[in-house]
Coordinates of C-alpha atoms in Angstrom, one line a residue:
Chain A
M1 CA 178.7 44.1 -34.4
N2 CA 174.9 44.2 -35.3
K3 CA 174.6 40.8 -33.6
R4 CA 175.1 42.4 -30.2
K5 CA 172.1 44.7 -30.6
G6 CA 169.1 43.6 -28.5
M7 CA 171.2 41.3 -26.3
A8 CA 170.3 43.2 -23.1
I9 CA 166.6 42.5 -23.6
V10 CA 167.2 38.9 -24.4
I11 CA 169.3 38.5 -21.2
V12 CA 166.7 40.3 -19.1
L13 CA 163.9 38.3 -20.5
S14 CA 165.7 35.0 -19.8
L15 CA 166.4 36.2 -16.2
S16 CA 162.7 37.1 -15.8
M17 CA 161.6 33.8 -17.1
F18 CA 164.0 32.0 -14.6
L19 CA 162.6 34.1 -11.8
L20 CA 159.0 33.3 -12.9
V21 CA 159.7 29.6 -12.9
L22 CA 161.3 29.9 -9.5
G23 CA 158.3 31.9 -8.1
L24 CA 155.7 29.5 -9.6
S25 CA 157.5 26.4 -8.2
Y26 CA 157.5 28.1 -4.8
L27 CA 153.8 28.9 -5.1
R28 CA 153.1 25.3 -6.1
S29 CA 154.9 23.9 -3.0
V30 CA 152.9 26.4 -0.8
S31 CA 149.6 25.3 -2.4
Q32 CA 150.4 21.7 -1.7
V33 CA 150.8 22.4 2.0
S34 CA 147.5 24.3 1.9
R35 CA 145.8 21.2 0.5
S36 CA 147.4 18.8 3.1
N37 CA 146.2 20.8 6.1
P38 CA 142.5 20.1 5.8
H39 CA 143.3 16.5 5.2
R40 CA 145.3 16.4 8.4
L41 CA 142.4 17.9 10.3
K42 CA 140.1 15.2 8.9
Q43 CA 142.5 12.6 10.1
V44 CA 142.6 14.1 13.6
Q45 CA 138.8 14.4 13.7
A46 CA 138.3 10.8 12.6
E47 CA 140.9 9.4 15.0
F48 CA 139.5 11.2 18.1
F49 CA 136.0 10.1 17.1
A50 CA 137.1 6.5 16.6
R51 CA 138.9 6.5 20.0
G52 CA 135.6 7.6 21.6
I53 CA 133.6 4.9 19.9
Q54 CA 136.2 2.3 21.0
K55 CA 135.7 3.4 24.6
L56 CA 131.9 3.0 24.1
A57 CA 132.5 -0.5 22.7
V58 CA 134.5 -1.3 25.8
L59 CA 131.8 0.0 28.1
K60 CA 129.3 -2.4 26.4
F61 CA 131.7 -5.3 26.8
K62 CA 132.3 -4.5 30.4
A63 CA 128.5 -4.1 31.1
L64 CA 127.5 -7.3 29.3
P65 CA 130.6 -9.7 29.3
A66 CA 128.7 -13.0 29.5
D67 CA 126.3 -12.0 26.7
F68 CA 129.4 -11.0 24.6
Y69 CA 131.2 -14.4 25.1
H70 CA 128.0 -16.4 24.5
A71 CA 127.2 -14.5 21.3
F72 CA 130.8 -14.7 20.1
R73 CA 131.1 -18.4 20.8
Y74 CA 127.8 -19.0 18.9
K75 CA 129.1 -16.9 16.0
I76 CA 132.3 -19.1 15.7
E77 CA 130.3 -22.3 15.9
D78 CA 127.7 -20.9 13.4
E79 CA 130.4 -20.1 10.8
K80 CA 132.0 -23.5 10.9
T81 CA 131.6 -25.7 7.8
P82 CA 130.0 -28.1 7.8
R83 CA 127.6 -26.5 10.2
N84 CA 126.7 -28.3 13.4
K85 CA 123.3 -29.8 12.8
D86 CA 122.3 -29.6 16.4
L87 CA 123.0 -25.8 16.6
P88 CA 119.8 -23.9 16.8
V89 CA 119.3 -21.0 14.3
F90 CA 118.8 -17.5 15.5
S91 CA 118.0 -14.6 13.2
P92 CA 119.4 -12.0 13.4
A93 CA 122.5 -13.7 14.9
P94 CA 123.2 -12.8 18.6
M95 CA 126.6 -11.3 17.7
Q96 CA 124.9 -9.1 15.1
D97 CA 122.5 -7.9 17.8
F98 CA 125.4 -7.4 20.2
V99 CA 127.3 -5.0 17.9
G100 CA 123.9 -3.4 17.1
A101 CA 121.9 -2.6 14.0
A102 CA 122.6 0.3 11.7
G103 CA 121.9 3.6 13.3
T104 CA 122.6 2.4 16.9
V105 CA 125.4 3.9 19.1
L106 CA 128.2 1.6 17.8
Q107 CA 126.9 1.6 14.2
G108 CA 126.6 5.1 12.7
E109 CA 124.1 6.7 15.1
E110 CA 122.9 9.9 13.6
D111 CA 124.0 13.2 15.3
L112 CA 126.5 11.4 17.6
S113 CA 129.4 12.9 15.6
D114 CA 127.9 16.4 15.3
P115 CA 129.4 18.9 14.4
I116 CA 132.1 16.8 12.7
P117 CA 131.0 15.8 9.2
I118 CA 131.4 12.0 9.6
L119 CA 129.4 10.2 7.0
N120 CA 129.3 6.8 8.7
Y121 CA 131.1 4.6 11.2
T122 CA 130.9 0.9 12.1
T123 CA 132.3 -1.2 15.0
E124 CA 133.5 -4.8 15.0
Y125 CA 134.7 -7.0 17.9
R126 CA 137.3 -9.8 17.4
V127 CA 138.6 -12.2 20.0
N128 CA 142.1 -13.8 20.0
S129 CA 141.8 -16.5 22.5
S130 CA 144.5 -18.3 24.3
K131 CA 142.9 -21.2 26.1
K132 CA 146.1 -22.4 27.7
F133 CA 146.3 -19.2 29.8
D134 CA 142.6 -18.5 29.9
H135 CA 143.4 -15.2 28.4
D136 CA 141.7 -13.2 25.7
M137 CA 142.8 -10.3 23.6
I138 CA 139.8 -8.4 22.3
D139 CA 140.2 -6.3 19.2
I140 CA 137.8 -3.4 18.7
I141 CA 137.9 -2.0 15.2
V142 CA 136.1 1.2 14.3
N143 CA 135.8 2.1 10.7
V144 CA 135.2 5.8 10.1
A145 CA 134.1 7.3 6.7
M146 CA 134.3 11.0 5.9
Q147 CA 134.1 12.7 2.6
D148 CA 137.2 11.7 0.5
F149 CA 138.6 9.9 3.5
S150 CA 138.1 6.6 5.3
Q151 CA 140.2 4.8 7.9
S152 CA 140.0 1.9 10.3
Y153 CA 141.2 2.2 13.9
R154 CA 142.1 -0.9 15.9
V155 CA 142.7 -1.2 19.6
T156 CA 143.5 -4.4 21.5
Y157 CA 142.4 -5.0 25.1
D158 CA 143.7 -7.7 27.4
A159 CA 140.6 -9.3 28.7
S160 CA 141.8 -11.8 31.3
R161 CA 139.1 -13.6 33.2
S162 CA 139.2 -14.6 36.8
L163 CA 136.9 -16.6 39.0
V164 CA 136.1 -15.1 42.4
L165 CA 135.6 -18.0 44.8
P166 CA 132.8 -17.5 47.3
T167 CA 134.0 -17.2 50.8
P168 CA 132.7 -19.9 53.1
Chain B
M1 CA 183.3 64.9 -46.6
R2 CA 185.1 62.1 -44.7
I3 CA 183.7 60.2 -41.8
S4 CA 186.1 58.5 -39.6
S5 CA 185.8 54.7 -39.0
A6 CA 185.7 55.3 -35.2
T7 CA 182.5 57.4 -35.5
V8 CA 180.8 54.7 -37.5
N9 CA 181.8 52.0 -34.9
S10 CA 180.4 54.1 -32.0
H11 CA 177.0 54.1 -33.6
K12 CA 177.0 50.3 -34.4
S13 CA 178.7 48.6 -31.5
G14 CA 177.3 48.0 -27.8
M15 CA 173.8 48.8 -26.6
S16 CA 171.8 51.9 -27.1
L17 CA 170.3 53.9 -24.2
I18 CA 166.8 53.0 -25.4
E19 CA 167.7 49.3 -25.3
I20 CA 169.1 49.6 -21.8
M21 CA 166.0 51.5 -20.6
I22 CA 163.6 48.9 -22.1
A23 CA 165.6 46.1 -20.5
F24 CA 165.6 47.9 -17.1
A25 CA 161.8 48.4 -17.4
I26 CA 161.3 44.7 -18.0
L27 CA 163.5 43.8 -15.1
V28 CA 161.7 46.2 -12.8
V29 CA 158.3 44.9 -13.8
S30 CA 159.3 41.2 -13.5
A31 CA 161.0 41.8 -10.2
F32 CA 157.9 43.4 -8.8
S33 CA 155.7 40.6 -10.1
I34 CA 158.0 37.9 -8.6
S35 CA 158.2 39.7 -5.3
G36 CA 154.4 39.9 -5.2
L37 CA 154.3 36.2 -6.0
I38 CA 156.7 35.4 -3.2
S39 CA 154.9 37.6 -0.8
F40 CA 151.6 35.9 -1.6
G41 CA 153.3 32.5 -1.0
H42 CA 154.7 33.7 2.3
R43 CA 151.3 34.9 3.4
G44 CA 150.0 31.4 2.5
T45 CA 152.7 29.7 4.5
E46 CA 152.0 31.9 7.5
K47 CA 148.2 31.0 7.2
D48 CA 149.1 27.3 7.0
F49 CA 151.3 27.6 10.0
R50 CA 148.5 29.1 12.0
S51 CA 146.2 26.2 11.0
V52 CA 148.9 23.7 11.9
L53 CA 149.3 25.3 15.4
A54 CA 145.5 25.3 15.8
I55 CA 145.4 21.5 15.0
Q56 CA 148.2 20.8 17.4
L57 CA 146.4 22.8 20.1
L58 CA 143.2 20.8 19.4
E59 CA 145.0 17.5 19.7
E60 CA 146.8 18.5 22.8
K61 CA 143.8 19.7 24.7
L62 CA 141.6 16.8 23.7
N63 CA 144.2 14.3 24.6
L64 CA 144.5 15.9 28.1
F65 CA 140.7 15.8 28.4
L66 CA 140.5 12.1 27.4
S67 CA 143.3 11.2 29.9
T68 CA 141.3 12.7 32.8
S69 CA 139.1 10.5 35.0
F70 CA 135.4 10.5 34.1
N71 CA 134.4 11.0 37.7
K72 CA 136.7 14.0 38.1
V73 CA 135.1 15.7 35.0
S74 CA 131.6 14.7 35.9
D75 CA 131.8 15.7 39.6
E76 CA 134.2 18.6 39.7
V77 CA 133.5 20.3 36.3
M78 CA 130.0 19.4 35.4
S79 CA 128.7 18.9 39.0
G80 CA 125.1 18.0 38.1
A81 CA 124.8 19.8 34.8
T82 CA 124.1 17.7 31.7
K83 CA 125.6 20.2 29.2
M84 CA 128.0 23.0 29.7
N85 CA 130.6 25.1 27.9
V86 CA 134.1 25.5 29.4
D87 CA 136.5 28.2 28.4
K88 CA 138.8 28.6 31.4
T89 CA 141.6 26.6 32.9
L90 CA 140.5 23.4 34.6
F91 CA 142.1 21.7 37.6
S92 CA 144.4 24.6 38.1
G93 CA 147.6 24.0 40.0
T94 CA 147.3 20.2 39.8
T95 CA 149.0 17.7 37.6
H96 CA 145.7 17.4 35.6
E97 CA 145.7 21.1 34.7
I98 CA 144.1 21.8 31.3
Q99 CA 144.6 25.3 30.1
L100 CA 141.6 26.5 28.0
G101 CA 140.5 30.0 27.1
S102 CA 142.9 32.5 25.5
I103 CA 146.3 31.0 24.4
T104 CA 148.9 32.8 22.4
E105 CA 151.1 30.8 20.1
G106 CA 153.6 32.7 18.0
K107 CA 151.9 35.9 17.0
T108 CA 148.4 34.4 17.0
N109 CA 145.9 34.4 19.8
Y110 CA 143.7 31.3 19.9
Q111 CA 140.5 30.8 21.9
V112 CA 140.2 27.2 23.1
S113 CA 136.9 26.0 24.5
A114 CA 135.2 22.7 25.2
T115 CA 131.5 21.7 25.2
L116 CA 130.8 18.8 27.6
E117 CA 127.5 16.9 27.3
K118 CA 126.4 13.9 29.2
I119 CA 124.7 11.7 26.6
P120 CA 122.2 8.9 27.2
V121 CA 123.4 5.5 26.0
S122 CA 121.6 2.2 26.1
F123 CA 123.0 -1.0 24.6
G124 CA 120.9 -3.8 23.1
V125 CA 121.6 -7.5 23.5
R126 CA 119.9 -10.9 23.1
P127 CA 120.1 -12.3 26.6
L128 CA 120.8 -16.0 27.1
E129 CA 117.9 -17.9 28.5
I130 CA 119.4 -20.5 30.7
D131 CA 117.6 -23.7 31.3
Q132 CA 118.6 -27.1 32.7
S133 CA 120.2 -28.2 29.4
Y134 CA 122.7 -25.3 29.4
E135 CA 126.4 -26.0 29.3
F136 CA 128.9 -23.3 28.6
A137 CA 131.2 -25.6 26.6
K138 CA 128.3 -26.8 24.4
V139 CA 127.1 -24.0 22.1
E140 CA 124.2 -26.2 21.0
T141 CA 122.6 -25.7 24.4
Y142 CA 122.5 -21.9 24.1
R143 CA 119.1 -20.3 23.8
F144 CA 119.0 -16.6 23.0
G145 CA 115.9 -14.6 23.9
A146 CA 114.5 -11.5 22.1
L147 CA 116.5 -8.3 21.7
N148 CA 116.5 -6.4 25.0
N149 CA 117.6 -2.7 25.0
K150 CA 117.1 -2.2 28.8
L151 CA 119.9 -4.4 30.2
A152 CA 122.6 -1.8 30.0
R153 CA 121.2 1.7 30.2
F154 CA 123.3 4.7 31.1
D155 CA 120.8 7.5 30.6
G156 CA 120.1 9.0 34.0
S157 CA 116.8 7.0 34.2
N158 CA 115.4 5.1 37.2
N159 CA 115.9 8.1 39.6
G160 CA 119.5 8.4 38.5
K161 CA 120.3 4.7 39.3
N162 CA 121.1 4.2 35.6
R163 CA 123.6 7.0 35.8
Y164 CA 125.3 8.7 32.8
R165 CA 128.6 7.1 31.9
V166 CA 129.4 8.9 28.7
I167 CA 130.4 12.5 28.2
K168 CA 130.6 13.9 24.7
V169 CA 133.6 16.3 24.5
T170 CA 133.6 18.8 21.6
M171 CA 136.8 20.7 21.6
M172 CA 137.0 24.0 19.6
V173 CA 139.9 26.2 18.6
K174 CA 139.1 29.7 17.2
W175 CA 141.4 32.4 15.8
T176 CA 141.3 35.4 13.6
E177 CA 143.1 35.6 10.3
P178 CA 145.0 38.9 10.1
V179 CA 144.7 41.2 7.1
V180 CA 141.4 39.7 5.9
N181 CA 140.1 39.7 9.5
V182 CA 138.2 36.4 9.1
E183 CA 137.4 34.2 12.1
K184 CA 138.3 30.6 11.6
Q185 CA 137.5 27.6 13.8
I186 CA 138.3 23.9 13.9
Q187 CA 136.6 21.2 16.1
A188 CA 137.0 17.6 17.1
V189 CA 134.6 15.3 19.0
S190 CA 135.4 12.4 21.3
F191 CA 133.9 10.6 24.3
L192 CA 135.0 10.4 27.9
V193 CA 133.6 7.1 29.1
D194 CA 133.4 5.8 32.7
L195 CA 135.3 2.5 32.6
E196 CA 136.4 2.6 36.2
S197 CA 133.2 1.4 37.9

């Protein structure tokens, strides 16, 4: 009979322990959500900023299409191995000047992202050409770096070319 | 003196009143602690929910802004100004309506506003110097000149001929956290670019 003495306390302590574990696991799940929210905000901020920079890159392409195609064609030829001996050397490369130096509007211009804490961003152009149809797909890739977070955003534009014949 | 066996058993078997009272006290203390913990967690969940709603509002309003025509924003909203703050509904009654200002979602009141700023942009390029040897198909004939930053300028210069074509949109959502009465705000930045002309 002495064995039954103190059983109530043991049962209550076990029950309390179970409730404590339950409560702590609930608190843990809540704190995980709290941690993911600021990360989600960073993702949203980086994506909207990248979308804006992609539009700026399109504006540059639309304003200077001939310069873009010449610089890009030169880049392709310049990167071939063995290099074409007749190809003149330009330094910095025309395509490098087209995308801009560090600190310019497409390449991490300071204050452009204020008040969003973006550490740096870069922009690249790529062309997927289909000569048969005289049709280009232009990829614009914006890489955004924030604290503890970096992401690349790609958009593809259909850049078909057409020749407007002069009227007689 | 004889003590009956029943009396002895009543002292030894079962739980004493003191034991039950101690157990009850432990149960009450632990129940209060756990309820406090759950209440704290619930407040945290509600706080997160308010943040999620704020982020959704931020995304929705900025998406609406970016899908609006540059000229519509430039002419009808900014009308000559280079920087302004907007905190009221735009394009009211049209399909392009963007509701800003005070918006109530759930139990929380959010203040949504946008700062619009026309920003000067100029792009640099090494222009091609075309001479008689030039052929598009022959890259060897390309001659690039020095870097020129004035070929594509959209900064309002030249008596407005180089007109602005980029508007920086800073969207802001503010709300007040109940109980602690702390104001919170989130922001996002994007650019509305004139690609129509």
